[in-house]
Every structure is written in structure tokens, then in C-alpha cells.
PDB file of C-alpha atoms and ligand atoms in Angstrom:
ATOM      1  CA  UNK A   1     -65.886-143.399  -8.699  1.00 96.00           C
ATOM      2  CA  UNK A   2     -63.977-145.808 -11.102  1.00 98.00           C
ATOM      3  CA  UNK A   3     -62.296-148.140  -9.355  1.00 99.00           C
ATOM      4  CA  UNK A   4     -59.279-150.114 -11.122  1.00 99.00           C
ATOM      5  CA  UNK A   5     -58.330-153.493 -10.176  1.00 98.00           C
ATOM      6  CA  UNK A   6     -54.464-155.463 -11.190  1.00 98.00           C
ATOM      7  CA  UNK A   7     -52.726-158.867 -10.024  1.00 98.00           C
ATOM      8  CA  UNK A   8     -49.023-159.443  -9.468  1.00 98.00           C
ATOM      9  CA  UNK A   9     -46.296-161.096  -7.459  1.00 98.00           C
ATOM     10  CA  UNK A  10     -44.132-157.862  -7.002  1.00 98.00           C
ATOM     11  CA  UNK A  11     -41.744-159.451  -5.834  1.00 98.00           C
ATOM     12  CA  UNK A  12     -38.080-158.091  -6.031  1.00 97.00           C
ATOM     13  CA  UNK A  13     -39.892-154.711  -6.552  1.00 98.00           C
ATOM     14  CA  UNK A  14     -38.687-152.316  -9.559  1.00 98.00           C
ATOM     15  CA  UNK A  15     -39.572-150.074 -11.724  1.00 98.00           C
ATOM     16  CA  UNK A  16     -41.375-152.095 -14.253  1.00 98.00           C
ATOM     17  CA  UNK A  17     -43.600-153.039 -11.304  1.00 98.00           C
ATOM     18  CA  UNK A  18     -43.940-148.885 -10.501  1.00 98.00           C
ATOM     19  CA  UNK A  19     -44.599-147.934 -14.212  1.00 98.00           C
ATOM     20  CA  UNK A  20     -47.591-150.633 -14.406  1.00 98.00           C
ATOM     21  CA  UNK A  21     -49.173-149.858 -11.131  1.00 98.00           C
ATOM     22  CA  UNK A  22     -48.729-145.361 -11.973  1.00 98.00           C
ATOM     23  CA  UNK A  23     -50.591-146.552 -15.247  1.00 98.00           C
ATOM     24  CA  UNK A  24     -53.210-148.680 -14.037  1.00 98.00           C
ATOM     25  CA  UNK A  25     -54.115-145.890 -11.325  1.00 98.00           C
ATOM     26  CA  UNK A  26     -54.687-143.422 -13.538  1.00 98.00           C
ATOM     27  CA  UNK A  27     -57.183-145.110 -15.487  1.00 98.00           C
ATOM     28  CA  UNK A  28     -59.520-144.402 -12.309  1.00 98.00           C
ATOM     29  CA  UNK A  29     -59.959-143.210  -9.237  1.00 98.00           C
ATOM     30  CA  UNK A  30     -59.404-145.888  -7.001  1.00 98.00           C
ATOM     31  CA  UNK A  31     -56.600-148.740  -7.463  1.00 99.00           C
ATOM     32  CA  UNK A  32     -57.129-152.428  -5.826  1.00 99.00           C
ATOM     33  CA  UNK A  33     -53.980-154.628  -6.000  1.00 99.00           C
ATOM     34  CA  UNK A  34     -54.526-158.215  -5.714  1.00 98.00           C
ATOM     35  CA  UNK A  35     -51.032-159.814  -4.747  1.00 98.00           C
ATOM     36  CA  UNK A  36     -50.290-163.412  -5.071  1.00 98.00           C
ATOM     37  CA  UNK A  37     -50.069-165.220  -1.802  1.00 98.00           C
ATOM     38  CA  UNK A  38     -46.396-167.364  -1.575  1.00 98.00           C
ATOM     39  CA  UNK A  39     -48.673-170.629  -1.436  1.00 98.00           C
ATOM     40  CA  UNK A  40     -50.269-169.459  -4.979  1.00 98.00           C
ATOM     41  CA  UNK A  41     -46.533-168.916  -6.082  1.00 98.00           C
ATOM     42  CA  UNK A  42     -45.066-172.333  -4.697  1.00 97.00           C
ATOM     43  CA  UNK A  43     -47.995-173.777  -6.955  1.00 97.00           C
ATOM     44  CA  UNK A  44     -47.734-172.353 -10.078  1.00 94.00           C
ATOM     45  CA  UNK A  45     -43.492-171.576 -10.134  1.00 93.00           C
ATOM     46  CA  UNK A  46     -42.355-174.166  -8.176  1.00 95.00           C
ATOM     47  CA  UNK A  47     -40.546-171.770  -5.508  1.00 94.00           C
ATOM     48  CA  UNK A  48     -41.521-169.243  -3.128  1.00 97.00           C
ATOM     49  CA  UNK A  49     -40.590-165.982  -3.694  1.00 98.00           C
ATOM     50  CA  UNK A  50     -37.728-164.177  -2.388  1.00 97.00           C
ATOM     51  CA  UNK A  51     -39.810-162.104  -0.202  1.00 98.00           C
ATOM     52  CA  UNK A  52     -42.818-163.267   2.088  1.00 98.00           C
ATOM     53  CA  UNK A  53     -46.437-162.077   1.127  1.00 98.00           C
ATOM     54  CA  UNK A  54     -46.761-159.707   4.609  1.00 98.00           C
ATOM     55  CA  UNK A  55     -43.312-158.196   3.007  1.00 98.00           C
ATOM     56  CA  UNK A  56     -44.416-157.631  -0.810  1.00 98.00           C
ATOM     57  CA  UNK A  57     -48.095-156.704   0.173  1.00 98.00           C
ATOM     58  CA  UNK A  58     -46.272-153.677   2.794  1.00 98.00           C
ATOM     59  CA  UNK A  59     -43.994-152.554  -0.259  1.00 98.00           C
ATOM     60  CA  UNK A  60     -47.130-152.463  -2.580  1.00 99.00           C
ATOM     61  CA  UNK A  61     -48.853-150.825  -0.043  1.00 98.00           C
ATOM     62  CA  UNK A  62     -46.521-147.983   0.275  1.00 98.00           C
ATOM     63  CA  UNK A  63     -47.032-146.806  -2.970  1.00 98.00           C
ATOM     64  CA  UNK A  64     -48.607-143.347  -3.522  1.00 98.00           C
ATOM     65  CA  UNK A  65     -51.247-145.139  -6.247  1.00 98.00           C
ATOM     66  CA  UNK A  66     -52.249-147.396  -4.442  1.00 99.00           C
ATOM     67  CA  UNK A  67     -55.439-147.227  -2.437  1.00 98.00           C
ATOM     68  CA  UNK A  68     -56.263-151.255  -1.124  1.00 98.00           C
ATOM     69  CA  UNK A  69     -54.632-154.465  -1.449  1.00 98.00           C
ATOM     70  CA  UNK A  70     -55.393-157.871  -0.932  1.00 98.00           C
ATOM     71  CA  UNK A  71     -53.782-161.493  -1.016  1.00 98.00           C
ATOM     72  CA  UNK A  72     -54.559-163.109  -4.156  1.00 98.00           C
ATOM     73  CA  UNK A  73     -54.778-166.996  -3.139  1.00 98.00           C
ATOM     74  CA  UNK A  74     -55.436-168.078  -6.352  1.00 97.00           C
ATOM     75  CA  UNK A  75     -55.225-167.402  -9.814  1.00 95.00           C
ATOM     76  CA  UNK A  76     -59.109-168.117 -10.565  1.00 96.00           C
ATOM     77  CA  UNK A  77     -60.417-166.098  -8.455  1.00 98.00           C
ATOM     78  CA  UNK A  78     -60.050-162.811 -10.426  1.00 97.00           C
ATOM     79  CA  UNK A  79     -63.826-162.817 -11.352  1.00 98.00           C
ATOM     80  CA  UNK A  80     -64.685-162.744  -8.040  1.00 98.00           C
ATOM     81  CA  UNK A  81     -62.198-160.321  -7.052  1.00 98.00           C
ATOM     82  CA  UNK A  82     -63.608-157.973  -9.535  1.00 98.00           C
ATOM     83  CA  UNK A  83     -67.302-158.173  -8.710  1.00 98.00           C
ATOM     84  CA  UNK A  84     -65.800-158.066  -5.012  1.00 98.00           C
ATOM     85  CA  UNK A  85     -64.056-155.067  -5.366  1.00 98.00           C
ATOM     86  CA  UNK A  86     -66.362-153.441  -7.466  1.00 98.00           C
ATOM     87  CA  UNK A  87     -63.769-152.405 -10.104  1.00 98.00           C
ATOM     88  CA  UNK A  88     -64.477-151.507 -13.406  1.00 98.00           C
ATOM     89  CA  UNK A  89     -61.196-151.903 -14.957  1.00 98.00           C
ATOM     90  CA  UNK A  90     -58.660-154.736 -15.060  1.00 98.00           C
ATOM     91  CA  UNK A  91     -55.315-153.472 -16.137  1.00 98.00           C
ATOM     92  CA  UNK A  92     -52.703-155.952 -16.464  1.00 97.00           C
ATOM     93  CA  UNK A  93     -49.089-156.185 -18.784  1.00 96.00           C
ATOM     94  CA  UNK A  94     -49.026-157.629 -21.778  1.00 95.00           C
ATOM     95  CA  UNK A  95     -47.074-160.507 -20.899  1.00 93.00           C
ATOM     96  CA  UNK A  96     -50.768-161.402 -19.936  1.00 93.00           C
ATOM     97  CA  UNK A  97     -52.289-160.003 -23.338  1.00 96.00           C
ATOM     98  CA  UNK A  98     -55.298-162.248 -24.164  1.00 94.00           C
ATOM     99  CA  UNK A  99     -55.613-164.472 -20.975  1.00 95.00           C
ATOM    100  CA  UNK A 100     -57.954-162.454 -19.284  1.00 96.00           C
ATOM    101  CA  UNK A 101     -60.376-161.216 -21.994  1.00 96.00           C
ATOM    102  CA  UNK A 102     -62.963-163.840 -20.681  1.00 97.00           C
ATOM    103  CA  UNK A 103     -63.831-160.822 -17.721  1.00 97.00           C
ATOM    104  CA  UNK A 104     -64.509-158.013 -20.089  1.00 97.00           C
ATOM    105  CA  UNK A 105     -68.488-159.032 -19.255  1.00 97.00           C
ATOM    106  CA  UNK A 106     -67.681-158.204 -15.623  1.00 97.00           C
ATOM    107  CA  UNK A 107     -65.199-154.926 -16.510  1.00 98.00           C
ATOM    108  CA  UNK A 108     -63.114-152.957 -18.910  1.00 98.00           C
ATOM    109  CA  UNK A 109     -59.769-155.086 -19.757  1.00 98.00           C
ATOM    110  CA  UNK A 110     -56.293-153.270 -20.453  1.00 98.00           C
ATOM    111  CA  UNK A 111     -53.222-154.948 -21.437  1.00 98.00           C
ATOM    112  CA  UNK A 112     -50.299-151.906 -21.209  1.00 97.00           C
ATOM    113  CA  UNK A 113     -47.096-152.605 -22.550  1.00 97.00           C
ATOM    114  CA  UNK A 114     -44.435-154.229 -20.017  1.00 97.00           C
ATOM    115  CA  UNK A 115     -41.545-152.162 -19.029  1.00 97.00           C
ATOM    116  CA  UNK A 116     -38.531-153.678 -21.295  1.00 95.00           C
ATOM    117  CA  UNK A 117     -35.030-155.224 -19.725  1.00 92.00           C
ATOM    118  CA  UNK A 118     -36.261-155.475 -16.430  1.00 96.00           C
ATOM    119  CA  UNK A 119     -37.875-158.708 -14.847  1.00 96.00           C
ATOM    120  CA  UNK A 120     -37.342-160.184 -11.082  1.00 95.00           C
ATOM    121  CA  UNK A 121     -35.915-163.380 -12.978  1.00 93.00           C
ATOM    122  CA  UNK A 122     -32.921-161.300 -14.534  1.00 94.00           C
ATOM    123  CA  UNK A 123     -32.674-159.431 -11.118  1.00 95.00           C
ATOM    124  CA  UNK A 124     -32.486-162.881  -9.020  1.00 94.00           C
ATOM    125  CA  UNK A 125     -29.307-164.284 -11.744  1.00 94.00           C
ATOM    126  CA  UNK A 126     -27.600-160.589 -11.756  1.00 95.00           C
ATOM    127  CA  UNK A 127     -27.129-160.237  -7.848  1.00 94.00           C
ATOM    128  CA  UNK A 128     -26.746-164.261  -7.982  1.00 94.00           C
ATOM    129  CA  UNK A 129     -23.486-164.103 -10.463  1.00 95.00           C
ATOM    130  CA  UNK A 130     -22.029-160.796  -9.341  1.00 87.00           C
TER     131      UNK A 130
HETATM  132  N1  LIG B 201     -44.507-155.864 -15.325  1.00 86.94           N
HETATM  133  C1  LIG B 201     -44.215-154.889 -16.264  1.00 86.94           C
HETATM  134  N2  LIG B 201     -42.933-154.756 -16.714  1.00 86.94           N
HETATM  135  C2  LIG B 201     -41.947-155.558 -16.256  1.00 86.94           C
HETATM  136  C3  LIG B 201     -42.231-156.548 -15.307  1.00 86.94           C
HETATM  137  C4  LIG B 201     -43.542-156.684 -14.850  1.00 86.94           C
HETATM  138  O1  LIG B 201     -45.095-154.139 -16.717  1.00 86.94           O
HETATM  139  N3  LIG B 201     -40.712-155.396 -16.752  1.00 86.94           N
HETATM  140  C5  LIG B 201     -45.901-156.025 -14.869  1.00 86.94           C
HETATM  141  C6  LIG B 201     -46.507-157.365 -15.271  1.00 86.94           C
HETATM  142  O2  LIG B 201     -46.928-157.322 -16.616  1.00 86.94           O
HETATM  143  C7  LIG B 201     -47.644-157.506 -14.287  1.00 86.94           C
HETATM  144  C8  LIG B 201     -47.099-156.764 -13.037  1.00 86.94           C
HETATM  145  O3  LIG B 201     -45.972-155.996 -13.478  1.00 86.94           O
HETATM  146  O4  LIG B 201     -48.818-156.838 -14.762  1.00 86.94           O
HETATM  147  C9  LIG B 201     -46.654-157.742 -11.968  1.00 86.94           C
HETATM  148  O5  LIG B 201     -45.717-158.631 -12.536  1.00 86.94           O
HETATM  149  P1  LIG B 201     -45.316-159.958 -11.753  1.00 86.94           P
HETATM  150  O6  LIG B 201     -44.929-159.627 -10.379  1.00 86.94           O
HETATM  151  O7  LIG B 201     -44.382-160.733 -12.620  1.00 86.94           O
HETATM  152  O8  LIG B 201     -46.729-160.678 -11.635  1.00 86.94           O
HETATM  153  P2  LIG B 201     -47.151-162.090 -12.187  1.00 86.94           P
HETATM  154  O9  LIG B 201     -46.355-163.125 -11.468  1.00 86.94           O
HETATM  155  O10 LIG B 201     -47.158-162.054 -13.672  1.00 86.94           O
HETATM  156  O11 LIG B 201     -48.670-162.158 -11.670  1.00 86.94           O
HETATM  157  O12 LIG B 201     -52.881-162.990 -11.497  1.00 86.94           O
HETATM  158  C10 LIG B 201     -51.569-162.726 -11.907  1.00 86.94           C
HETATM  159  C11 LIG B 201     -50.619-163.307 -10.904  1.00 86.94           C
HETATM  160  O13 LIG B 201     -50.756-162.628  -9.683  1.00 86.94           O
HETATM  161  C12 LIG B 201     -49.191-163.378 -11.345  1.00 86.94           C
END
């Protein structure tokens, strides 16, 4: 069984967030999604999401794809999350291209290409301004 491992906020779900996690399961058999707790967030943005962690880990959760997911409380963790998990693949976008090469001596490390014109940030100002 190859098991497949990605990180993410997810919050303000869409599709770029769909098309990464279809992609990432079909690498392997088994998909793990780590998602960032709101504490993690607060840290490193400055702001808490618009929706909690219990929220954004139930909408990830409801995805056909995906088998497991945890909180991810912080953002160096992942090579223990890997060897945790088991997985054998980390698939993340490319907006992350580079930054996690150091694992590729725990696992296989994917970078696919980010969905274009469609980002939480530009959700959050177009239902702000409208
Ligand atoms: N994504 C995408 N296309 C978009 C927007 C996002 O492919 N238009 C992908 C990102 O590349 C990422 C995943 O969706 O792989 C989740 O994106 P975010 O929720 O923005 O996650 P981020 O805050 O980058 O993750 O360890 C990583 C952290 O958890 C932070």
C-alpha cells in the first residue's frame, strides 16, 4: 500500500484545494491530510482563519480522496508526520516548490502545479467588496 501524505489550511474550500487533494490521491493508495491547526495559522499569518480547525478538518474529511486527517500544529513537524504516517509520498503545490526537498530521504516529494485564479485571499476581498 502507498500511502500519500499533503499539508494545507483549506480554508475557504474551492476547487484549487479539490484539484490538489484528487491529484495527490492518486499517486497512492491511501491519502493522509495534515491540516493546519488555527493556533499554527495565528502564528505564521497573523489571523485566524475564517473557519475553525473542527470546521475545515470536517470539510476535508468529506472528501471522497481522502482516507485520514490530522491537525497539523506546526509547520516543522512534517518529518515526523511522514515517518508517523508511514507515507511514501509528499505531494504539495508549487507555491511550495523547493521548501520541502530536505524530506525526499524520508519519501518521494511532488510539487503539482497550483490551480490558477483561485486563492482564499482573492475569495476573502471578492465577497468583502461585493
Ligand atoms: N492550492 C492549489 N491551487 C490553488 C490554491 C491552493 O493547488 N489555487 C494548493 C496549495 O498549493 C496547497 C493546498 O492547496 O498544496 C492547500 O493550500 P493552502 O490552504 O493555502 O495551504 P497553505 O496555507 O499553503 O499550507 O504545511 C503547509 C501549511 O499547512 C500551510
Amino acid at each position: 500500500q502507498r500511502t500519500v501524505i499533503t499539508f494545507g489550511t483549506f480554508d475557504v474550500f474551492h476547487v484549487g484545494h479539490v484539484r490538489i487533494l484528487e491529484r495527490a490521491a492518486a499517486l497512492g493508495d491511501r491519502l493522509v491530510v495534515g491540516v493546519s491547526a488555527d493556533a499554527l495559522n495565528i502564528r505564521k499569518k497573523g489571523r485566524a482563519p475564517v473557519f475553525t480547525q473542527e470546521e475545515r478538518i470536517e470539510i476535508v474529511s468529506a472528501m471522497r480522496v481522502v482516507d485520514e486527517v490530522f491537525v497539523e500544529e506546526s509547520l516543522e513537524l512534517k518529518g515526523e508526520y511522514i515517518t508517523k504516517f508511514g507515507a511514501d509520498v509528499l505531494a504539495m503545490g508549487d507555491d511550495w516548490k523547493g521548501r520541502f526537498d530536505e524530506f525526499a530521504s524520508l519519501c518521494e516529494v511532488v510539487y503539482f502545479p497550483r490551480t490558477p485564479s483561485v486563492s482564499t485571499t482573492a475569495l476573502i476581498e471578492h465577497i468583502a467588496t461585493s
